[in-house]
Coordinates of C-alpha atoms and ligand atoms in Angstrom, one line a residue:
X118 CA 31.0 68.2 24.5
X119 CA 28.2 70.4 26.3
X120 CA 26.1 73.0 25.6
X121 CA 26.5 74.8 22.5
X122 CA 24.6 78.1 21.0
X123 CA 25.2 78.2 17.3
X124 CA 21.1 78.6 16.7
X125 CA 19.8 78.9 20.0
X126 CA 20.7 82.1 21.5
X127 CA 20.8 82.8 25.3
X128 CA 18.1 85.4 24.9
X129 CA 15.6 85.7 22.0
X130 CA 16.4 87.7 19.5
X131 CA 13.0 90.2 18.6
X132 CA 14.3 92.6 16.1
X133 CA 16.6 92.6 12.7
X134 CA 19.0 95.2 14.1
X135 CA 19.7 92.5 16.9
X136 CA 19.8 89.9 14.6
X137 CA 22.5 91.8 12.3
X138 CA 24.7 92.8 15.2
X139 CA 25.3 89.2 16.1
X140 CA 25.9 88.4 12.8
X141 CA 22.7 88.1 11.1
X142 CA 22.3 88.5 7.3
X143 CA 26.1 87.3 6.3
X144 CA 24.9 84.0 5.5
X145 CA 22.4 85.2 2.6
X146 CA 25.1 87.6 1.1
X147 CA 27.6 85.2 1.3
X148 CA 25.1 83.0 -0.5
X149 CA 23.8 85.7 -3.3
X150 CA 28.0 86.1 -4.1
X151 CA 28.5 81.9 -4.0
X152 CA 25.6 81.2 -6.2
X153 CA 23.3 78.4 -6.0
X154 CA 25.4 75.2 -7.0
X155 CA 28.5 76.7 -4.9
X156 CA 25.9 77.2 -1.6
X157 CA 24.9 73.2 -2.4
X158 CA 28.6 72.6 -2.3
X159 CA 29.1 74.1 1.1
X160 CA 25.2 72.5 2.7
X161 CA 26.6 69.3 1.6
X162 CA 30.6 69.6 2.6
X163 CA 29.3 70.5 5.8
X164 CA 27.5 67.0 6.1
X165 CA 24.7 68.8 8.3
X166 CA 21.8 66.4 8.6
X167 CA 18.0 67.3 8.9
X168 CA 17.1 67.5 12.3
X169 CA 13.1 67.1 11.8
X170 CA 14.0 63.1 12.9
X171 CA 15.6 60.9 10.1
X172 CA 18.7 62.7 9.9
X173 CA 18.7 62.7 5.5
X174 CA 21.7 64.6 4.6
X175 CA 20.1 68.4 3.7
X176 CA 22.8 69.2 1.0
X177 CA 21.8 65.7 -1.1
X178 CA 18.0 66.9 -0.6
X179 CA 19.2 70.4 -1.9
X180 CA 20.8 68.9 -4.8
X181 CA 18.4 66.7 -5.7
X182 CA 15.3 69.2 -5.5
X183 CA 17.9 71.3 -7.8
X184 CA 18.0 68.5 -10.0
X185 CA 14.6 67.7 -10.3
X186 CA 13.4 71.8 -11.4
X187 CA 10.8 72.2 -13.7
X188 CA 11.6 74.6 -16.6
X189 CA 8.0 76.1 -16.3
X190 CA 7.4 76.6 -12.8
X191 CA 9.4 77.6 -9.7
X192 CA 9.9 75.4 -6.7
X193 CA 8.5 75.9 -3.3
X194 CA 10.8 76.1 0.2
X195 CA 8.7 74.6 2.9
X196 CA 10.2 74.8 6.7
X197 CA 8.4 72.3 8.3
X198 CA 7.7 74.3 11.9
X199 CA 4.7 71.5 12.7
X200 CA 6.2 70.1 16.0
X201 CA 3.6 67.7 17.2
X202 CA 6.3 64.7 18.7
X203 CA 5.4 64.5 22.3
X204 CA 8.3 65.1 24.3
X205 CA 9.6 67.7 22.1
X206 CA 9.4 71.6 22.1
X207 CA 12.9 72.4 20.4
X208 CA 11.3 73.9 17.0
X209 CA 8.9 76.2 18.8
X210 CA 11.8 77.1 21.3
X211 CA 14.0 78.0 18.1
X212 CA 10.8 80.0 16.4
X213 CA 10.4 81.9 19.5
X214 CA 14.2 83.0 20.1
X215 CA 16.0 82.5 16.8
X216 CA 13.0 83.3 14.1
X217 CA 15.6 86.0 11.5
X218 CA 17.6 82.8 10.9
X219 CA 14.7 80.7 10.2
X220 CA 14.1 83.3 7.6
X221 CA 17.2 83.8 6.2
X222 CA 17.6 80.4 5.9
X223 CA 14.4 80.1 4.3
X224 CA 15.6 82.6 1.7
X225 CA 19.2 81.2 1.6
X226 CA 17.0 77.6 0.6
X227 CA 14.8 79.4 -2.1
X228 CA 18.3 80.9 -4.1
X229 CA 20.1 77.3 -3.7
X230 CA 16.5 75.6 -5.5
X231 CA 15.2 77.9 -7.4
X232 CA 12.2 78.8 -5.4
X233 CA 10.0 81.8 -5.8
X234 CA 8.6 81.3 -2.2
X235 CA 9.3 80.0 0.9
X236 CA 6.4 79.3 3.3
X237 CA 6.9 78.1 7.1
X238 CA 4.3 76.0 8.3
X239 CA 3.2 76.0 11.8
X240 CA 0.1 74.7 13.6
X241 CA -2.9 77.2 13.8
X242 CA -2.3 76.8 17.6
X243 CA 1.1 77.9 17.7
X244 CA 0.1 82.1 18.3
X245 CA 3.1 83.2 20.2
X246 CA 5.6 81.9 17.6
X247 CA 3.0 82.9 14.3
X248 CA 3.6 86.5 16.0
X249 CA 7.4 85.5 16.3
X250 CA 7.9 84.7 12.9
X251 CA 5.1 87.1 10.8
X252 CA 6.6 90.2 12.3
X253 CA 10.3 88.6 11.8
X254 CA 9.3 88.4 8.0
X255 CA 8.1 92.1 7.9
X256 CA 11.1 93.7 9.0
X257 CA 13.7 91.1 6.6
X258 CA 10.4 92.1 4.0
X259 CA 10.8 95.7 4.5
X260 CA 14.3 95.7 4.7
X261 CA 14.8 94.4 0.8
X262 CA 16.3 91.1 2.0
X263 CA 13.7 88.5 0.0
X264 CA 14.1 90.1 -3.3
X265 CA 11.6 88.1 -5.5
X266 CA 11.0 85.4 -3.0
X267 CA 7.9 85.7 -1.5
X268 CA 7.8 84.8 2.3
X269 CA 4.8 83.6 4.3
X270 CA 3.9 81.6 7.7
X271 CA 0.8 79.5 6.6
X272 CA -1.0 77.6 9.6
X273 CA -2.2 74.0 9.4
X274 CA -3.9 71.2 11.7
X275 CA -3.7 70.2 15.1
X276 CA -2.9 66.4 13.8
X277 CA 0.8 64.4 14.3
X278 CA 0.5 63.5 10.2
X279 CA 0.4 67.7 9.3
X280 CA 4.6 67.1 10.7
X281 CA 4.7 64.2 8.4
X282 CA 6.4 66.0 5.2
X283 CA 3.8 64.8 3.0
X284 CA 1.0 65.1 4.9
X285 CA 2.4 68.8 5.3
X286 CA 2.3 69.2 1.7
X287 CA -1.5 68.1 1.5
X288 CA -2.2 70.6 3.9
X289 CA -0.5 73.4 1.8
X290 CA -2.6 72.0 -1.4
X291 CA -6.0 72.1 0.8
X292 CA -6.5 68.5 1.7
X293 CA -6.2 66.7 5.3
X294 CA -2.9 66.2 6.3
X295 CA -3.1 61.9 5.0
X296 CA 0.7 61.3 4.0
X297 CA 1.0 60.5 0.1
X298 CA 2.6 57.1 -1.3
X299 CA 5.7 58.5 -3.3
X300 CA 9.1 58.8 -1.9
X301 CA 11.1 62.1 -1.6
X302 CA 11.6 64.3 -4.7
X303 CA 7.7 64.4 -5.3
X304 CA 5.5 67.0 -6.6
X305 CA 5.3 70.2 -4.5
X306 CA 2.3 72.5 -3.1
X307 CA 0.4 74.1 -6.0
X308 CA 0.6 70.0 -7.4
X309 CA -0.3 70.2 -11.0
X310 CA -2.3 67.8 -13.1
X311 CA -4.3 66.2 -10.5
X312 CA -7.7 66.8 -9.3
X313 CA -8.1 69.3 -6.8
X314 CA -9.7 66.7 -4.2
X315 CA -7.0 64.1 -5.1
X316 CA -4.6 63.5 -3.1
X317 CA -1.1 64.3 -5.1
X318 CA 1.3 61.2 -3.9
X319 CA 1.3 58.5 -6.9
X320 CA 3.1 61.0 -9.8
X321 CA 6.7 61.5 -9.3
X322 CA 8.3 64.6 -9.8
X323 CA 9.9 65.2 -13.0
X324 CA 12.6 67.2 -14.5
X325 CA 12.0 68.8 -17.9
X326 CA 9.9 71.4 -19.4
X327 CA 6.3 69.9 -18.9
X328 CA 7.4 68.8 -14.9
X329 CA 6.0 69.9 -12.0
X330 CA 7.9 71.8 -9.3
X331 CA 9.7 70.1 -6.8
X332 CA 9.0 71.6 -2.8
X333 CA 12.3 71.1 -0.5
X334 CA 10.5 70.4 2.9
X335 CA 13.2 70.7 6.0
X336 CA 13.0 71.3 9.2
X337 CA 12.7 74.3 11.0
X338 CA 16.0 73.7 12.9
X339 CA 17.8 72.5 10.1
X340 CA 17.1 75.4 8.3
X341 CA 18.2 77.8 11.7
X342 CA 21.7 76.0 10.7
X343 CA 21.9 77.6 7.8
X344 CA 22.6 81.4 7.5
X345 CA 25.8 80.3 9.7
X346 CA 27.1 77.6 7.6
X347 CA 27.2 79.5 4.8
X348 CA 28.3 82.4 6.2
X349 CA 31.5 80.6 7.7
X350 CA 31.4 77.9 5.9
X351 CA 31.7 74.2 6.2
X352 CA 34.8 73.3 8.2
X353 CA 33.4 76.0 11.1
X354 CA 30.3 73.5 11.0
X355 CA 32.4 70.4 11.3
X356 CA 34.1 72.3 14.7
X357 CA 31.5 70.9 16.6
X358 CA 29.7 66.9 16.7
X359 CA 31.3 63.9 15.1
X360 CA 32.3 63.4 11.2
X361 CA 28.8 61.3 10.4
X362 CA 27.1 63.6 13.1
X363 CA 28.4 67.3 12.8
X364 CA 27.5 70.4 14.3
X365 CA 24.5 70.9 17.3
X366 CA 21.3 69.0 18.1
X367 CA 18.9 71.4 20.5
X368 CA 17.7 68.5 22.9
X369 CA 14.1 68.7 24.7
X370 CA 14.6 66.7 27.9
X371 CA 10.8 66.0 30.3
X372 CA 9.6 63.4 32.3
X373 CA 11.5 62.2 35.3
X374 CA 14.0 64.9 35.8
X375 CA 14.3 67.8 38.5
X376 CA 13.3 69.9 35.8
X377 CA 12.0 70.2 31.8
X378 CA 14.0 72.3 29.0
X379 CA 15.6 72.8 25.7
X380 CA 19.1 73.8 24.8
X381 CA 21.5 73.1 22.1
X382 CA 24.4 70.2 22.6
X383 CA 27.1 69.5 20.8
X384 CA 26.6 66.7 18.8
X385 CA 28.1 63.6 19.8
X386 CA 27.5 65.1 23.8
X387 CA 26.4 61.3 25.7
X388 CA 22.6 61.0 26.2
X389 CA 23.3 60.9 30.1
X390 CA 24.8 64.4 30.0
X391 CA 22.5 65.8 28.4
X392 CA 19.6 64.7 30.5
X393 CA 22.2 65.9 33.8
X394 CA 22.6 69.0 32.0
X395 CA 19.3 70.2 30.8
X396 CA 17.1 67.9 33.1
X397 CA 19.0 68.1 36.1
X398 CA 19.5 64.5 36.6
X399 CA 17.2 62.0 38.7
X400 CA 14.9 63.2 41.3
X401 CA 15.9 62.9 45.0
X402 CA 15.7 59.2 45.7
X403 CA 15.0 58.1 42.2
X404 CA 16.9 56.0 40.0
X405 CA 16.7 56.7 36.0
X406 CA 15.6 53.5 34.1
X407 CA 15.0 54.6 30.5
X408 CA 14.5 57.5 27.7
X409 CA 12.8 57.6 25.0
X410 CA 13.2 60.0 21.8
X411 CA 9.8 61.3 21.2
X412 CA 7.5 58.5 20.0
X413 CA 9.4 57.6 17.4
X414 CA 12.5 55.2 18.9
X415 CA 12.7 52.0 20.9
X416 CA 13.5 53.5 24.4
X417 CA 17.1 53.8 25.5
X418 CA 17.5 51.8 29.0
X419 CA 19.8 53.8 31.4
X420 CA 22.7 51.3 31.4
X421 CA 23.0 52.8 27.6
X422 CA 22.8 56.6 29.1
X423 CA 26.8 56.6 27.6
X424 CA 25.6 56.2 24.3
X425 CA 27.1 59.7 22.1
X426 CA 23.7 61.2 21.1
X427 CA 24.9 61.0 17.2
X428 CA 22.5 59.6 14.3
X429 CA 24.8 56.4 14.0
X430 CA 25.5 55.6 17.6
X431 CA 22.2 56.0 18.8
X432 CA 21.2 53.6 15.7
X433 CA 24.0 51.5 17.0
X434 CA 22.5 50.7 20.1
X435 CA 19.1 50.0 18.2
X436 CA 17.2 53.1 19.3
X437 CA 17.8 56.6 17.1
X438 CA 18.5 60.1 17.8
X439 CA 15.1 61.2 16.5
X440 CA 14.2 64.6 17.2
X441 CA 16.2 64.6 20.4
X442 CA 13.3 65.1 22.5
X443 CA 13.7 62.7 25.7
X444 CA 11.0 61.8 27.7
X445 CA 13.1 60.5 30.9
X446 CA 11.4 57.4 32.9
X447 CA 12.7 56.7 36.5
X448 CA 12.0 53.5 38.9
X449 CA 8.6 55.1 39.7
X450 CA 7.5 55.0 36.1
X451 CA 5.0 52.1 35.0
X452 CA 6.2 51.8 31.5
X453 CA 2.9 49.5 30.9
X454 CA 1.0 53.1 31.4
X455 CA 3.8 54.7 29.2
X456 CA 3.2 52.2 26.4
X457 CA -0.5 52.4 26.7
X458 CA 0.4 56.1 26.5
X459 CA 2.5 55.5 23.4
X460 CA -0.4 53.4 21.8
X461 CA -3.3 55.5 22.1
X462 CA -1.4 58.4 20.8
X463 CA 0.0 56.8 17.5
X464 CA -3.6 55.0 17.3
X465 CA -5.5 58.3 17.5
X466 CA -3.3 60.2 14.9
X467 CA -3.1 56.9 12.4
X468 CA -5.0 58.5 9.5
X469 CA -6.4 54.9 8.6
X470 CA -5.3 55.4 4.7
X471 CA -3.2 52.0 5.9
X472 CA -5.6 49.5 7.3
X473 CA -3.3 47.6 9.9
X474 CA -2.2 50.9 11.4
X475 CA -5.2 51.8 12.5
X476 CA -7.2 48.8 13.4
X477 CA -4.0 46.6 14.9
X478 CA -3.1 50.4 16.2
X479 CA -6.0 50.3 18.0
X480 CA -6.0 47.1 19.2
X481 CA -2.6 47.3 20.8
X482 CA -4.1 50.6 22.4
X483 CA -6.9 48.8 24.2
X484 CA -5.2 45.9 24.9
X485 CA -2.0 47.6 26.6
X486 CA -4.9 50.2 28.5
X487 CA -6.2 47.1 29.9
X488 CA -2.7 45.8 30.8
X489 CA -1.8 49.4 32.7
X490 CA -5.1 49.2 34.5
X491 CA -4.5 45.5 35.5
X492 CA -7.7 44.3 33.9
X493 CA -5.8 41.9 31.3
X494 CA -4.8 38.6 30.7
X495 CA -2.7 36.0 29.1
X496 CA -4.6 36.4 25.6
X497 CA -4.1 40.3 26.3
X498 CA 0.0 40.0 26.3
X499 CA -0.6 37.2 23.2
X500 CA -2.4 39.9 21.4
X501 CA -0.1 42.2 21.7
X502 CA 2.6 40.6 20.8
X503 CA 1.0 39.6 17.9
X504 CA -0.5 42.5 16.0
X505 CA 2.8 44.5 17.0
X506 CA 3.9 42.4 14.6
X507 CA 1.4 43.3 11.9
X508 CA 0.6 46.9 12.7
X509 CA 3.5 48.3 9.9
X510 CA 2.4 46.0 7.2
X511 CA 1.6 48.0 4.0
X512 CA 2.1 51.6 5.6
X513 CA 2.6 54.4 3.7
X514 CA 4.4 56.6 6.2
X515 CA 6.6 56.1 9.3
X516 CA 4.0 56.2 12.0
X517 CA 3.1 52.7 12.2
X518 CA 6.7 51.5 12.6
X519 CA 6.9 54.2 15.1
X520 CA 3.9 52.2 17.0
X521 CA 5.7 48.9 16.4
X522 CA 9.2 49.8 17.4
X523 CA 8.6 51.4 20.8
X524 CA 6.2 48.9 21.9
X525 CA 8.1 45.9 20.8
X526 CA 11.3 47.9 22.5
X527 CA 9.0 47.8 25.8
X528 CA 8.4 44.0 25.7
X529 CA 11.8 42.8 24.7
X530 CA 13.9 45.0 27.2
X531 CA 11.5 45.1 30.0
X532 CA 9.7 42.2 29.8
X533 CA 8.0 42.3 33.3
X534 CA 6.5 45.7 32.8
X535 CA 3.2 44.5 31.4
X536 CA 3.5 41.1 32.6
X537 CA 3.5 42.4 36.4
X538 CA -0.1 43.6 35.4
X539 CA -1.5 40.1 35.4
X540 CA -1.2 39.5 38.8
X541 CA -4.0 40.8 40.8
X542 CA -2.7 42.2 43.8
X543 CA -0.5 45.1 41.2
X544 CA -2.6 48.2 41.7
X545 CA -3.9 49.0 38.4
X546 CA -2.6 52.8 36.6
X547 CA -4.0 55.0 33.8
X548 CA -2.2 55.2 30.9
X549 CA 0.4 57.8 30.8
X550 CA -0.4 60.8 28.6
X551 CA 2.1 60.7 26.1
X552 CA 0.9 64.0 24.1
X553 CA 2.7 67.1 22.7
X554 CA 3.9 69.9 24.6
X555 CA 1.9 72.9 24.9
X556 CA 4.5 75.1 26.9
X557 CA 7.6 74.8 28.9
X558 CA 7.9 76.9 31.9
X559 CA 9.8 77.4 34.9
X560 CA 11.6 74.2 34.5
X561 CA 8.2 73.1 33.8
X562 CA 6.6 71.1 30.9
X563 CA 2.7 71.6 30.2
X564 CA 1.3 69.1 28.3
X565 CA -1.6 69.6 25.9
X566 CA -4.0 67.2 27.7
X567 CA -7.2 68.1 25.3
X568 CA -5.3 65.4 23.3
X569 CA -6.3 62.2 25.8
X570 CA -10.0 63.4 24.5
X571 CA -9.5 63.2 21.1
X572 CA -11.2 60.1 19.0
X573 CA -9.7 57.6 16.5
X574 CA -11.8 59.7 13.7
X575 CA -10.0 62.9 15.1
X576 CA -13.0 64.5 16.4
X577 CA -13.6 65.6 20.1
X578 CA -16.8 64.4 20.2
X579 CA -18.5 62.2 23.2
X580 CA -18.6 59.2 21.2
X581 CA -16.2 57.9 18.7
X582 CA -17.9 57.6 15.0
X583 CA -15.4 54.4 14.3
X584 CA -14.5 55.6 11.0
X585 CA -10.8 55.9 10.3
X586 CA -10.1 59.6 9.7
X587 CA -9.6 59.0 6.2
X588 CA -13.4 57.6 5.5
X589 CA -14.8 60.5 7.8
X590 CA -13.3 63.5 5.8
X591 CA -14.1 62.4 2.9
X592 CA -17.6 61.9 3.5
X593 CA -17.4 65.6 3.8
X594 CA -16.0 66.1 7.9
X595 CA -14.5 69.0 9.3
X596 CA -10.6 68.9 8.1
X597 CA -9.6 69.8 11.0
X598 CA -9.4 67.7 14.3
X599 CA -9.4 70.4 16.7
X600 CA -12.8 71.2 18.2
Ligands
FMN929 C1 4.4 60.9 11.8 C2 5.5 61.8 11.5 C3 5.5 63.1 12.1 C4 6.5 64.0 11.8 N1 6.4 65.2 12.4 C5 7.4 66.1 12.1 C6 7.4 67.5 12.6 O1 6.5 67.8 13.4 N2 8.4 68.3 12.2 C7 9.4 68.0 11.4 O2 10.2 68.8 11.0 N3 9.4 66.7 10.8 C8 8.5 65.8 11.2 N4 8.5 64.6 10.6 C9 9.6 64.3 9.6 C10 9.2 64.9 8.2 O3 8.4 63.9 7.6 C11 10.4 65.1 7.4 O4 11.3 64.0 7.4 C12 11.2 66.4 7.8 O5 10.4 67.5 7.9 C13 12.3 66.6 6.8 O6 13.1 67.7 7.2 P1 14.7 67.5 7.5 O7 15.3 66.7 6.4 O8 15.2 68.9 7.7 O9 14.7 66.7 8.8 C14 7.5 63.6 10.9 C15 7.5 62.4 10.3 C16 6.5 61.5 10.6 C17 6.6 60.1 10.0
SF4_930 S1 1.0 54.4 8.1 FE1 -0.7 55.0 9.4 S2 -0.5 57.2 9.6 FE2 0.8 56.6 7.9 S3 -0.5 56.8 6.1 FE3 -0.8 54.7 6.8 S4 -2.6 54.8 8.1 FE4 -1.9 56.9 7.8

């Protein structure tokens, strides 16, 4: 168990000759001589899960997008490079060093589904690795390696919901990122038979000749995996991590440590070790209470720092691996200001398409600011408890169970953390500011703190409008939250 560097090379890796002397380009050979159903084979012996947070086996996604080709129109390859989870920089550390595999295993995608093109979608913000990637897919361009599939890095939104896989899509078909209501397997970009303005989620997909494309949306890591899967095939993959949990995870570890980084773990590698490794432990004189993966998990408290980070242990011990970026929490930490943190985020980037997300969203917001600046009450703590309860009822996407787990998490296994607030002589705190990472350097992370301006209606405006983002855009508003 340790540090690992299957996609994550030590140095980056800024021209195809590079790439093919470490071994670039077998992958998609190896894949043009297997043929599609054969590559399928391998994705899914390998048992290599998608790393953009739920862990869905990629090779039954591959085989099910297969399935699900229309006989009229090609499917789409979407690499989902949207990273907006705070506390986790892994997919733009990967686009910066590693972007030829991204590419070929873009391409390697597009031949196992049938896909004509293969777009990577990255926010508009993200100029070092658009660079990265466009000149990446020039030279594997110019050097014949796409054939007839053609390539493109298409920028999107500033919002959390343009990472959500069907929010993603919306983007590509020229709507706000609002997630849609069908399960996987749905229509693709270009969807056909709607109305241009309508948003595409109630039609399934379907096979035959009058169905619509399928669009495989994975991960931009999960796709780094591929070119040397194929190329060496499954049992290499299943040298490293656990039988359930195979191969690498490239872990973003901030907050409470000595210092802030990514690198790539073997799967399976404990939680603890990974924040000693990458983090550097505890800070002189501190003690490590918690982590928490992203915004998306109950928070791991330390005396669970043993736990294997796998998909199946980490649910085992009622959190989940996510997309292994750790924000680290130490005895100096108010987790009331964290939770506040937590709130305003998921309240803010709740598109409002689901009522209780964004109205008992921002209720738990206010009422857990209050908390954190010791301005609350008994009612407060009631309230909360109470619409955490409510805040996932009828959603469409994961976002407000994201809200509900990792506040509830707070209340149950710390139970003093808000309730220390009530007593007046506790020094009131802002909230924390929970918000994605802009950059991470010298053992540094910078944090993109533009966010804690941003309204509920996704503008940056002075005063909030109080219409839920969904109501605002279609009334004609700017698409695009960033000012
Ligand atoms: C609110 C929200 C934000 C998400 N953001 C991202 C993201 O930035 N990048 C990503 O790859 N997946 C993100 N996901 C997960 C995607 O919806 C989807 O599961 C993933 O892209 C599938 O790829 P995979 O199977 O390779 O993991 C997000 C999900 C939710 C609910
Ligand atoms: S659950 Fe929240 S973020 Fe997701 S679609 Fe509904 S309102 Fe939007």
């Amino acid at each position: 168990m340790g540090l690992a560097s299957r996609v994550l090379p030590g140095e980056p890796v800024t021209s195809l000759e590079a790439y093919v002397g470490s071994g670039g380009g077998r992958g998609l050979a190896t894949a043009r001589k297997l043929g599609a159903p054969a590559v399928i084979d391998e994705v899914e012996a390998s048992g290599l899960r998608g790393r953009g947070g739920a862990g869905f086996p990629t090779g039954v996604k591959w085989r099910t997008v297969a399935g699900f080709a229309s006989a009229s129109l090609p499917a789409t390859v979407v690499v989902n490079g949207a990273e907006g989870e705070p506390g986790t920089f892994k997919d733009r550390t990967l686009m910066r060093a590693n972007p030829y595999a991204i590419i070929e295993g873009a391409l390697i995608a597009a031949l196992a589904v049938g896909a004509d093109r293969a777009v990577i979608a990255i926010k508009a913000s993200f100029e070092t690795e658009r660079q990265c990637l466009e000149s990446a897919v020039i030279d594997v361009t110019n050097a014949g390696w796409a054939e007839d599939v053609a390539l493109a890095v298409i920028t999107g939104p500033g919002e959390y919901l343009f990472g959500e896989e069907t929010g993603l899509l919306e983007v590509l078909d020229g709507r706000p990122p609002f997630p849609r209501t069908a399960p996987p397997f749905r229509h693709g970009v270009d969807d056909v038979g709607g109305e241009p303005d309508e948003p595409a989620g109630a039609v399934m997909a379907e096979p035959g000749p009058t169905g619509a494309p399928p669009a495989l949306a994975n991960n931009v890591e999960t796709i780094a995996n591929i070119p040397g899967l194929v190329a060496e095939g499954a049992d290499w993959f299943r040298d490293f991590g656990t039988p359930e949990s195979p191969g690498t995870i490239v872990c973003t570890v901030t907050g409470a440590t000595r210092r802030h980084g990514v690198a790539e773990l073997e799967m399976g590698t404990p939680l603890g070790e990974a924040i000693d490794l990458i983090g550097g432990g505890a800070r002189r004189g501190r003690r490590l209470v918690a982590a928490m993966s992203g915004v998306a998990n109950p928070l791991v408290p330390a005396e669970r720092f043993a736990t294997p980070l796998t998909y199946d242990d980490m649910q085992h011990i009622g959190s989940g691996l996510g997309a292994a970026g750790f924000i680290v929490l130490d005895d100096h930490t108010d987790l009331a200001a964290v939770a506040a943190g937590v709130s305003r985020f998921l309240a803010v980037e709740s598109c409002g398409q689901c009522t209780p997300c964004k109205q008992d969203g921002l209720a738990i917001a206010e009422m857990l600011a209050r908390v954190s600046e010791s301005e609350a009450n008994e009612y407060d703590l009631a309230g909360i408890a109470d619409r955490v309860t409510t805040v996932a009822d009828e959603a469409r996407c994961f976002l407000a169970q994201q809200h509900q787990r990792v506040i509830d998490s707070v209340m149950r296994l710390f139970p003093d953390a808000l309730r220390q607030h009530l007593d007046p002589n506790q020094p009131g705190v802002r909230p924390e500011p929970i918000v994605p990472i802009v950059d991470i350097r010298d053992g540094h992370a910078e944090l993109d703190l533009r966010q804690l301006e941003k309204q509920p209606d996704w503008t940056f405006d002075a005063v909030d409008s109080g219409k839920a983002p969904v109501d605002r855009l279609a009334e004609g508003g700017d698409a695009d939250g960033e000012p």
